[in-house]
PDB file of C-alpha atoms in Angstrom:
ATOM      1  CA  MET A  21      41.315 -56.387 107.898  1.00 44.00           C
ATOM      2  CA  PRO A  22      40.100 -52.835 107.078  1.00 52.00           C
ATOM      3  CA  ARG A  23      42.800 -50.585 105.689  1.00 62.00           C
ATOM      4  CA  ILE A  24      43.696 -47.209 107.110  1.00 70.00           C
ATOM      5  CA  THR A  25      43.631 -44.471 104.485  1.00 79.00           C
ATOM      6  CA  LEU A  26      46.627 -42.142 104.660  1.00 91.00           C
ATOM      7  CA  PRO A  27      45.868 -38.535 103.742  1.00 93.00           C
ATOM      8  CA  ALA A  28      47.944 -36.613 101.213  1.00 95.00           C
ATOM      9  CA  TYR A  29      49.919 -33.790 102.794  1.00 97.00           C
ATOM     10  CA  THR A  30      51.326 -30.564 101.385  1.00 97.00           C
ATOM     11  CA  PRO A  31      54.000 -29.165 103.715  1.00 98.00           C
ATOM     12  CA  ARG A  32      53.430 -25.654 105.029  1.00 98.00           C
ATOM     13  CA  TYR A  33      57.130 -24.849 104.903  1.00 98.00           C
ATOM     14  CA  VAL A  34      58.201 -23.484 101.505  1.00 98.00           C
ATOM     15  CA  PRO A  35      61.956 -24.011 100.947  1.00 98.00           C
ATOM     16  CA  ASN A  36      64.114 -21.003 100.084  1.00 98.00           C
ATOM     17  CA  GLY A  37      66.675 -23.111  98.223  1.00 97.00           C
ATOM     18  CA  ARG A  38      69.460 -22.549 100.762  1.00 98.00           C
ATOM     19  CA  GLU A  39      68.644 -25.387 103.171  1.00 98.00           C
ATOM     20  CA  VAL A  40      71.367 -27.856 104.125  1.00 98.00           C
ATOM     21  CA  ALA A  41      70.617 -30.975 106.193  1.00 98.00           C
ATOM     22  CA  VAL A  42      73.209 -32.077 108.744  1.00 98.00           C
ATOM     23  CA  ILE A  43      72.464 -35.730 109.460  1.00 98.00           C
ATOM     24  CA  GLU A  44      74.296 -36.937 112.552  1.00 98.00           C
ATOM     25  CA  THR A  45      74.699 -40.712 112.510  1.00 98.00           C
ATOM     26  CA  SER A  46      76.467 -43.209 114.721  1.00 98.00           C
ATOM     27  CA  ARG A  47      79.132 -43.371 111.982  1.00 98.00           C
ATOM     28  CA  GLY A  48      79.624 -39.611 111.724  1.00 98.00           C
ATOM     29  CA  ALA A  49      77.997 -36.546 110.162  1.00 98.00           C
ATOM     30  CA  VAL A  50      76.680 -36.156 106.626  1.00 98.00           C
ATOM     31  CA  ARG A  51      75.944 -32.727 105.121  1.00 98.00           C
ATOM     32  CA  VAL A  52      73.427 -32.641 102.306  1.00 98.00           C
ATOM     33  CA  ARG A  53      72.529 -29.670 100.124  1.00 98.00           C
ATOM     34  CA  LEU A  54      68.749 -29.879  99.729  1.00 98.00           C
ATOM     35  CA  MET A  55      67.117 -29.175  96.368  1.00 98.00           C
ATOM     36  CA  GLY A  56      64.330 -26.959  97.660  1.00 98.00           C
ATOM     37  CA  LYS A  57      63.613 -25.244  94.356  1.00 97.00           C
ATOM     38  CA  ASP A  58      63.505 -28.455  92.296  1.00 97.00           C
ATOM     39  CA  ALA A  59      61.630 -30.643  94.805  1.00 98.00           C
ATOM     40  CA  PRO A  60      59.824 -28.182  97.125  1.00 98.00           C
ATOM     41  CA  VAL A  61      57.248 -30.615  98.522  1.00 98.00           C
ATOM     42  CA  THR A  62      59.789 -33.332  99.312  1.00 98.00           C
ATOM     43  CA  VAL A  63      62.269 -30.891 100.836  1.00 98.00           C
ATOM     44  CA  GLY A  64      59.557 -29.019 102.737  1.00 98.00           C
ATOM     45  CA  ASN A  65      58.346 -32.299 104.196  1.00 98.00           C
ATOM     46  CA  PHE A  66      61.875 -33.427 105.139  1.00 98.00           C
ATOM     47  CA  VAL A  67      62.638 -30.071 106.780  1.00 98.00           C
ATOM     48  CA  GLU A  68      59.405 -30.137 108.786  1.00 98.00           C
ATOM     49  CA  LEU A  69      60.012 -33.709 109.948  1.00 98.00           C
ATOM     50  CA  ALA A  70      63.560 -32.818 110.983  1.00 98.00           C
ATOM     51  CA  ALA A  71      62.321 -29.768 112.898  1.00 98.00           C
ATOM     52  CA  ARG A  72      59.773 -31.930 114.709  1.00 98.00           C
ATOM     53  CA  GLY A  73      62.530 -34.337 115.792  1.00 98.00           C
ATOM     54  CA  PHE A  74      60.900 -37.137 113.817  1.00 98.00           C
ATOM     55  CA  TYR A  75      64.191 -38.662 112.678  1.00 98.00           C
ATOM     56  CA  ASP A  76      65.924 -38.597 116.057  1.00 98.00           C
ATOM     57  CA  ASN A  77      67.002 -42.107 117.137  1.00 97.00           C
ATOM     58  CA  LEU A  78      65.707 -43.869 114.042  1.00 98.00           C
ATOM     59  CA  LYS A  79      67.965 -46.495 112.469  1.00 98.00           C
ATOM     60  CA  PHE A  80      69.081 -47.416 108.978  1.00 98.00           C
ATOM     61  CA  HIS A  81      67.195 -50.609 108.238  1.00 98.00           C
ATOM     62  CA  ALA A  82      68.334 -51.739 104.776  1.00 98.00           C
ATOM     63  CA  ARG A  83      71.478 -51.686 102.680  1.00 98.00           C
ATOM     64  CA  LYS A  84      72.137 -53.027  99.215  1.00 97.00           C
ATOM     65  CA  PRO A  85      75.904 -52.966  98.584  1.00 96.00           C
ATOM     66  CA  GLY A  86      76.844 -50.638  95.762  1.00 96.00           C
ATOM     67  CA  SER A  87      73.277 -49.376  95.429  1.00 98.00           C
ATOM     68  CA  LEU A  88      71.631 -47.750  98.441  1.00 98.00           C
ATOM     69  CA  VAL A  89      71.236 -47.501 102.217  1.00 98.00           C
ATOM     70  CA  VAL A  90      67.775 -46.771 103.627  1.00 98.00           C
ATOM     71  CA  GLY A  91      66.571 -45.087 106.838  1.00 98.00           C
ATOM     72  CA  GLY A  92      63.761 -43.020 108.276  1.00 98.00           C
ATOM     73  CA  CYS A  93      61.293 -45.729 109.304  1.00 98.00           C
ATOM     74  CA  PRO A  94      59.667 -44.967 112.698  1.00 97.00           C
ATOM     75  CA  THR A  95      59.312 -48.694 113.380  1.00 96.00           C
ATOM     76  CA  THR A  96      63.014 -48.696 114.262  1.00 97.00           C
ATOM     77  CA  ARG A  97      62.857 -45.943 116.903  1.00 97.00           C
ATOM     78  CA  THR A  98      62.807 -48.164 119.999  1.00 96.00           C
ATOM     79  CA  LEU A  99      64.992 -50.931 118.565  1.00 96.00           C
ATOM     80  CA  GLY A 100      68.685 -51.425 119.199  1.00 96.00           C
ATOM     81  CA  PRO A 101      71.111 -52.138 116.340  1.00 95.00           C
ATOM     82  CA  ALA A 102      70.969 -55.917 116.785  1.00 96.00           C
ATOM     83  CA  GLN A 103      67.176 -55.853 116.947  1.00 97.00           C
ATOM     84  CA  VAL A 104      66.937 -53.846 113.721  1.00 97.00           C
ATOM     85  CA  GLU A 105      69.257 -56.283 111.985  1.00 95.00           C
ATOM     86  CA  ALA A 106      67.286 -59.276 113.263  1.00 96.00           C
ATOM     87  CA  ALA A 107      63.936 -57.694 112.387  1.00 96.00           C
ATOM     88  CA  ALA A 108      65.185 -56.854 108.888  1.00 94.00           C
ATOM     89  CA  ARG A 109      65.983 -60.546 108.434  1.00 93.00           C
ATOM     90  CA  GLY A 110      62.478 -61.482 109.603  1.00 93.00           C
ATOM     91  CA  VAL A 111      63.681 -63.116 112.822  1.00 93.00           C
ATOM     92  CA  ILE A 112      61.523 -60.952 115.121  1.00 93.00           C
ATOM     93  CA  ARG A 113      57.860 -61.669 114.533  1.00 91.00           C
ATOM     94  CA  GLY A 114      55.552 -58.666 114.168  1.00 92.00           C
ATOM     95  CA  ILE A 115      58.282 -56.049 113.614  1.00 94.00           C
ATOM     96  CA  HIS A 116      58.877 -55.025 110.023  1.00 95.00           C
ATOM     97  CA  PRO A 117      61.411 -52.229 109.451  1.00 96.00           C
ATOM     98  CA  GLY A 118      60.598 -50.351 106.279  1.00 96.00           C
ATOM     99  CA  THR A 119      56.815 -50.396 106.700  1.00 95.00           C
ATOM    100  CA  GLY A 120      56.433 -47.273 108.854  1.00 95.00           C
ATOM    101  CA  ASP A 121      55.396 -43.795 107.732  1.00 96.00           C
ATOM    102  CA  ALA A 122      54.577 -40.329 109.047  1.00 97.00           C
ATOM    103  CA  ARG A 123      50.835 -41.107 108.916  1.00 95.00           C
ATOM    104  CA  TYR A 124      50.457 -39.300 105.598  1.00 96.00           C
ATOM    105  CA  THR A 125      51.885 -39.333 102.072  1.00 97.00           C
ATOM    106  CA  ILE A 126      53.294 -36.684  99.730  1.00 98.00           C
ATOM    107  CA  VAL A 127      53.337 -36.365  95.949  1.00 97.00           C
ATOM    108  CA  ASP A 128      56.157 -37.641  93.751  1.00 98.00           C
ATOM    109  CA  GLU A 129      58.354 -34.940  92.214  1.00 98.00           C
ATOM    110  CA  TRP A 130      60.798 -36.904  90.081  1.00 97.00           C
ATOM    111  CA  GLU A 131      59.094 -36.094  86.775  1.00 96.00           C
ATOM    112  CA  ALA A 132      59.223 -32.290  87.080  1.00 91.00           C
ATOM    113  CA  ASN A 133      62.616 -32.199  88.817  1.00 95.00           C
ATOM    114  CA  PRO A 134      65.407 -31.143  86.413  1.00 94.00           C
ATOM    115  CA  GLY A 135      68.050 -32.388  88.850  1.00 92.00           C
ATOM    116  CA  ASN A 136      66.531 -35.804  89.385  1.00 98.00           C
ATOM    117  CA  ARG A 137      69.670 -37.872  88.861  1.00 98.00           C
ATOM    118  CA  HIS A 138      70.861 -40.708  91.070  1.00 98.00           C
ATOM    119  CA  VAL A 139      74.582 -40.309  91.632  1.00 98.00           C
ATOM    120  CA  ARG A 140      76.836 -41.206  94.535  1.00 98.00           C
ATOM    121  CA  GLY A 141      75.578 -39.351  97.596  1.00 98.00           C
ATOM    122  CA  SER A 142      72.139 -38.418  96.267  1.00 98.00           C
ATOM    123  CA  LEU A 143      69.453 -38.168  98.950  1.00 98.00           C
ATOM    124  CA  CYS A 144      66.210 -39.677  97.676  1.00 98.00           C
ATOM    125  CA  LEU A 145      62.657 -40.314  98.892  1.00 98.00           C
ATOM    126  CA  ALA A 146      61.699 -43.951  99.336  1.00 98.00           C
ATOM    127  CA  HIS A 147      58.140 -44.993  98.550  1.00 96.00           C
ATOM    128  CA  LYS A 148      55.915 -47.997  98.010  1.00 92.00           C
ATOM    129  CA  SER A 149      54.934 -49.400  94.625  1.00 91.00           C
ATOM    130  CA  GLU A 150      51.977 -47.028  94.234  1.00 93.00           C
ATOM    131  CA  PRO A 151      52.479 -43.497  92.876  1.00 94.00           C
ATOM    132  CA  ASN A 152      52.570 -40.664  95.446  1.00 96.00           C
ATOM    133  CA  SER A 153      53.114 -43.069  98.345  1.00 96.00           C
ATOM    134  CA  GLY A 154      56.299 -41.560  99.808  1.00 97.00           C
ATOM    135  CA  SER A 155      56.194 -40.239 103.353  1.00 98.00           C
ATOM    136  CA  CYS A 156      59.297 -40.080 105.551  1.00 98.00           C
ATOM    137  CA  GLN A 157      61.707 -42.836 104.558  1.00 98.00           C
ATOM    138  CA  PHE A 158      64.777 -41.859 102.540  1.00 98.00           C
ATOM    139  CA  TYR A 159      67.856 -43.445 101.051  1.00 98.00           C
ATOM    140  CA  PHE A 160      71.331 -42.492  99.948  1.00 98.00           C
ATOM    141  CA  SER A 161      72.334 -43.611  96.481  1.00 98.00           C
ATOM    142  CA  LEU A 162      75.749 -45.277  96.643  1.00 98.00           C
ATOM    143  CA  ALA A 163      76.459 -45.020  92.922  1.00 98.00           C
ATOM    144  CA  GLU A 164      75.206 -43.614  89.642  1.00 98.00           C
ATOM    145  CA  GLN A 165      71.870 -45.364  89.000  1.00 98.00           C
ATOM    146  CA  PRO A 166      69.945 -43.803  86.072  1.00 97.00           C
ATOM    147  CA  GLU A 167      67.420 -46.635  86.150  1.00 97.00           C
ATOM    148  CA  PHE A 168      65.942 -45.026  89.296  1.00 98.00           C
ATOM    149  CA  ASP A 169      65.695 -41.496  87.888  1.00 98.00           C
ATOM    150  CA  ASP A 170      62.157 -41.953  86.575  1.00 96.00           C
ATOM    151  CA  LYS A 171      60.925 -43.776  89.670  1.00 97.00           C
ATOM    152  CA  PHE A 172      62.116 -41.952  92.802  1.00 98.00           C
ATOM    153  CA  THR A 173      62.487 -38.301  93.778  1.00 98.00           C
ATOM    154  CA  VAL A 174      66.018 -37.025  94.331  1.00 98.00           C
ATOM    155  CA  PHE A 175      65.899 -34.100  96.772  1.00 98.00           C
ATOM    156  CA  GLY A 176      69.465 -33.534  97.919  1.00 98.00           C
ATOM    157  CA  GLN A 177      73.145 -34.103  97.247  1.00 98.00           C
ATOM    158  CA  THR A 178      75.814 -34.938  99.807  1.00 98.00           C
ATOM    159  CA  VAL A 179      78.520 -32.278 100.045  1.00 98.00           C
ATOM    160  CA  GLU A 180      80.378 -33.730 103.054  1.00 98.00           C
ATOM    161  CA  GLY A 181      80.460 -37.227 104.511  1.00 98.00           C
ATOM    162  CA  LEU A 182      80.507 -39.546 101.519  1.00 98.00           C
ATOM    163  CA  ASP A 183      82.903 -41.734 103.508  1.00 98.00           C
ATOM    164  CA  VAL A 184      80.297 -41.893 106.306  1.00 98.00           C
ATOM    165  CA  ILE A 185      77.606 -43.009 103.861  1.00 98.00           C
ATOM    166  CA  ASP A 186      79.919 -45.732 102.568  1.00 97.00           C
ATOM    167  CA  ARG A 187      80.250 -47.085 106.121  1.00 97.00           C
ATOM    168  CA  LEU A 188      76.563 -46.982 107.068  1.00 98.00           C
ATOM    169  CA  SER A 189      75.005 -50.378 107.710  1.00 97.00           C
ATOM    170  CA  VAL A 190      71.781 -51.885 109.033  1.00 98.00           C
ATOM    171  CA  GLY A 191      71.248 -50.875 112.659  1.00 97.00           C
ATOM    172  CA  ASP A 192      73.301 -47.666 112.536  1.00 98.00           C
ATOM    173  CA  ALA A 193      71.493 -44.767 114.197  1.00 98.00           C
ATOM    174  CA  ILE A 194      70.287 -41.404 112.961  1.00 98.00           C
ATOM    175  CA  LYS A 195      71.094 -39.368 116.054  1.00 98.00           C
ATOM    176  CA  SER A 196      69.523 -36.186 114.723  1.00 98.00           C
ATOM    177  CA  VAL A 197      68.820 -34.155 111.604  1.00 98.00           C
ATOM    178  CA  ARG A 198      69.546 -30.434 111.792  1.00 98.00           C
ATOM    179  CA  ILE A 199      68.593 -27.978 109.071  1.00 98.00           C
ATOM    180  CA  GLU A 200      70.860 -25.044 108.294  1.00 98.00           C
ATOM    181  CA  GLY A 201      69.806 -22.103 106.127  1.00 98.00           C
ATOM    182  CA  ALA A 202      66.076 -22.463 106.755  1.00 98.00           C
ATOM    183  CA  ASP A 203      63.734 -19.522 107.313  1.00 98.00           C
ATOM    184  CA  GLU A 204      63.411 -20.119 111.051  1.00 97.00           C
ATOM    185  CA  GLU A 205      60.302 -17.998 111.516  1.00 98.00           C
ATOM    186  CA  ALA A 206      58.472 -19.659 108.643  1.00 98.00           C
ATOM    187  CA  LEU A 207      59.563 -23.099 109.833  1.00 98.00           C
ATOM    188  CA  ALA A 208      58.398 -22.467 113.396  1.00 98.00           C
ATOM    189  CA  GLU A 209      55.021 -21.371 112.065  1.00 98.00           C
ATOM    190  CA  ALA A 210      54.793 -24.439 109.815  1.00 98.00           C
ATOM    191  CA  VAL A 211      55.475 -26.964 112.566  1.00 97.00           C
ATOM    192  CA  SER A 212      53.066 -25.245 114.953  1.00 97.00           C
ATOM    193  CA  HIS A 213      50.271 -26.874 112.951  1.00 96.00           C
ATOM    194  CA  GLU A 214      49.321 -30.510 113.277  1.00 94.00           C
ATOM    195  CA  THR A 215      49.803 -32.819 110.327  1.00 94.00           C
ATOM    196  CA  PRO A 216      46.696 -34.601 109.000  1.00 90.00           C
ATOM    197  CA  ARG A 217      45.734 -37.863 110.640  1.00 85.00           C
ATOM    198  CA  PRO A 218      44.737 -41.042 108.812  1.00 85.00           C
ATOM    199  CA  LYS A 219      41.087 -41.887 108.356  1.00 68.00           C
ATOM    200  CA  SER A 220      39.700 -45.290 109.231  1.00 65.00           C
ATOM    201  CA  PRO A 221      37.398 -46.936 106.659  1.00 60.00           C
ATOM    202  CA  LYS A 222      34.447 -45.996 108.888  1.00 67.00           C
ATOM    203  CA  GLU A 223      35.491 -42.337 109.080  1.00 62.00           C
ATOM    204  CA  ALA A 224      36.037 -42.162 105.327  1.00 57.00           C
ATOM    205  CA  LEU A 225      32.541 -43.578 104.714  1.00 62.00           C
ATOM    206  CA  GLU A 226      30.966 -41.151 107.177  1.00 66.00           C
ATOM    207  CA  GLU A 227      32.698 -38.234 105.448  1.00 60.00           C
ATOM    208  CA  ILE A 228      31.298 -39.329 102.083  1.00 58.00           C
ATOM    209  CA  GLU A 229      27.808 -39.625 103.545  1.00 69.00           C
ATOM    210  CA  ARG A 230      28.028 -36.135 105.089  1.00 68.00           C
ATOM    211  CA  ALA A 231      29.088 -34.678 101.749  1.00 62.00           C
ATOM    212  CA  ARG A 232      26.159 -36.356 100.030  1.00 65.00           C
ATOM    213  CA  ALA A 233      23.747 -35.011 102.635  1.00 72.00           C
ATOM    214  CA  GLU A 234      25.102 -31.494 102.242  1.00 70.00           C
ATOM    215  CA  ARG A 235      24.664 -31.609  98.481  1.00 65.00           C
ATOM    216  CA  LYS A 236      21.035 -32.628  98.877  1.00 62.00           C
ATOM    217  CA  GLU A 237      20.399 -29.607 101.096  1.00 50.00           C
ATOM    218  CA  GLU A 238      21.710 -27.144  98.518  1.00 50.00           C
ATOM    219  CA  PRO A 239      18.950 -25.368  96.568  1.00 44.00           C
ATOM    220  CA  VAL A 240      18.651 -26.173  92.908  1.00 37.00           C
ATOM    221  CA  GLU A 241      19.226 -23.115  90.737  1.00 43.00           C
ATOM    222  CA  ALA A 242      16.781 -22.432  87.945  1.00 35.00           C
TER     223      ALA A 242
END
């Protein structure tokens, strides 16, 4: 089956370093201080997605006791808690929580991030095995885990609601994500633009052929 190519995206919103995410869940609220200066692309992307309402009604779809709890997959939007739990166990054919994305990817920022340390309450970007494959899914670190520091981008730290994170389980809902401290005018301008859409293999090939044709039309300089 032909693969869809996801475009790389650079968020238009540039964090000011004062952003705080208020994540309302079915277990309670979690407040996270975002690391906009250390991980500007990851935070900018998260803030834009939150402003677009992307995370509303998504569910947490994976939990590893003592390690992490994962959410942010759009595949879970229309599923109830029991359905998410069943799908995560592979009981529901054709539904695979954890495989969804925002139809684009962003770059990794763990290497250049001086605060990239997994501790209890860290908010981190989930991604696939390939570099620069993160998109919208995130996880909370439930403990200090230095073995992840050189693999995943940490972009926030919980300042309130650690007890809520400890209670989160598969099927629990993300009711909403609200951003405090953002530059509202800049954010409104950023989300007024459409995000890039994926290219099919046919579209990608046609784009290459157009580029080749354009190069042939350019005059050769002496």
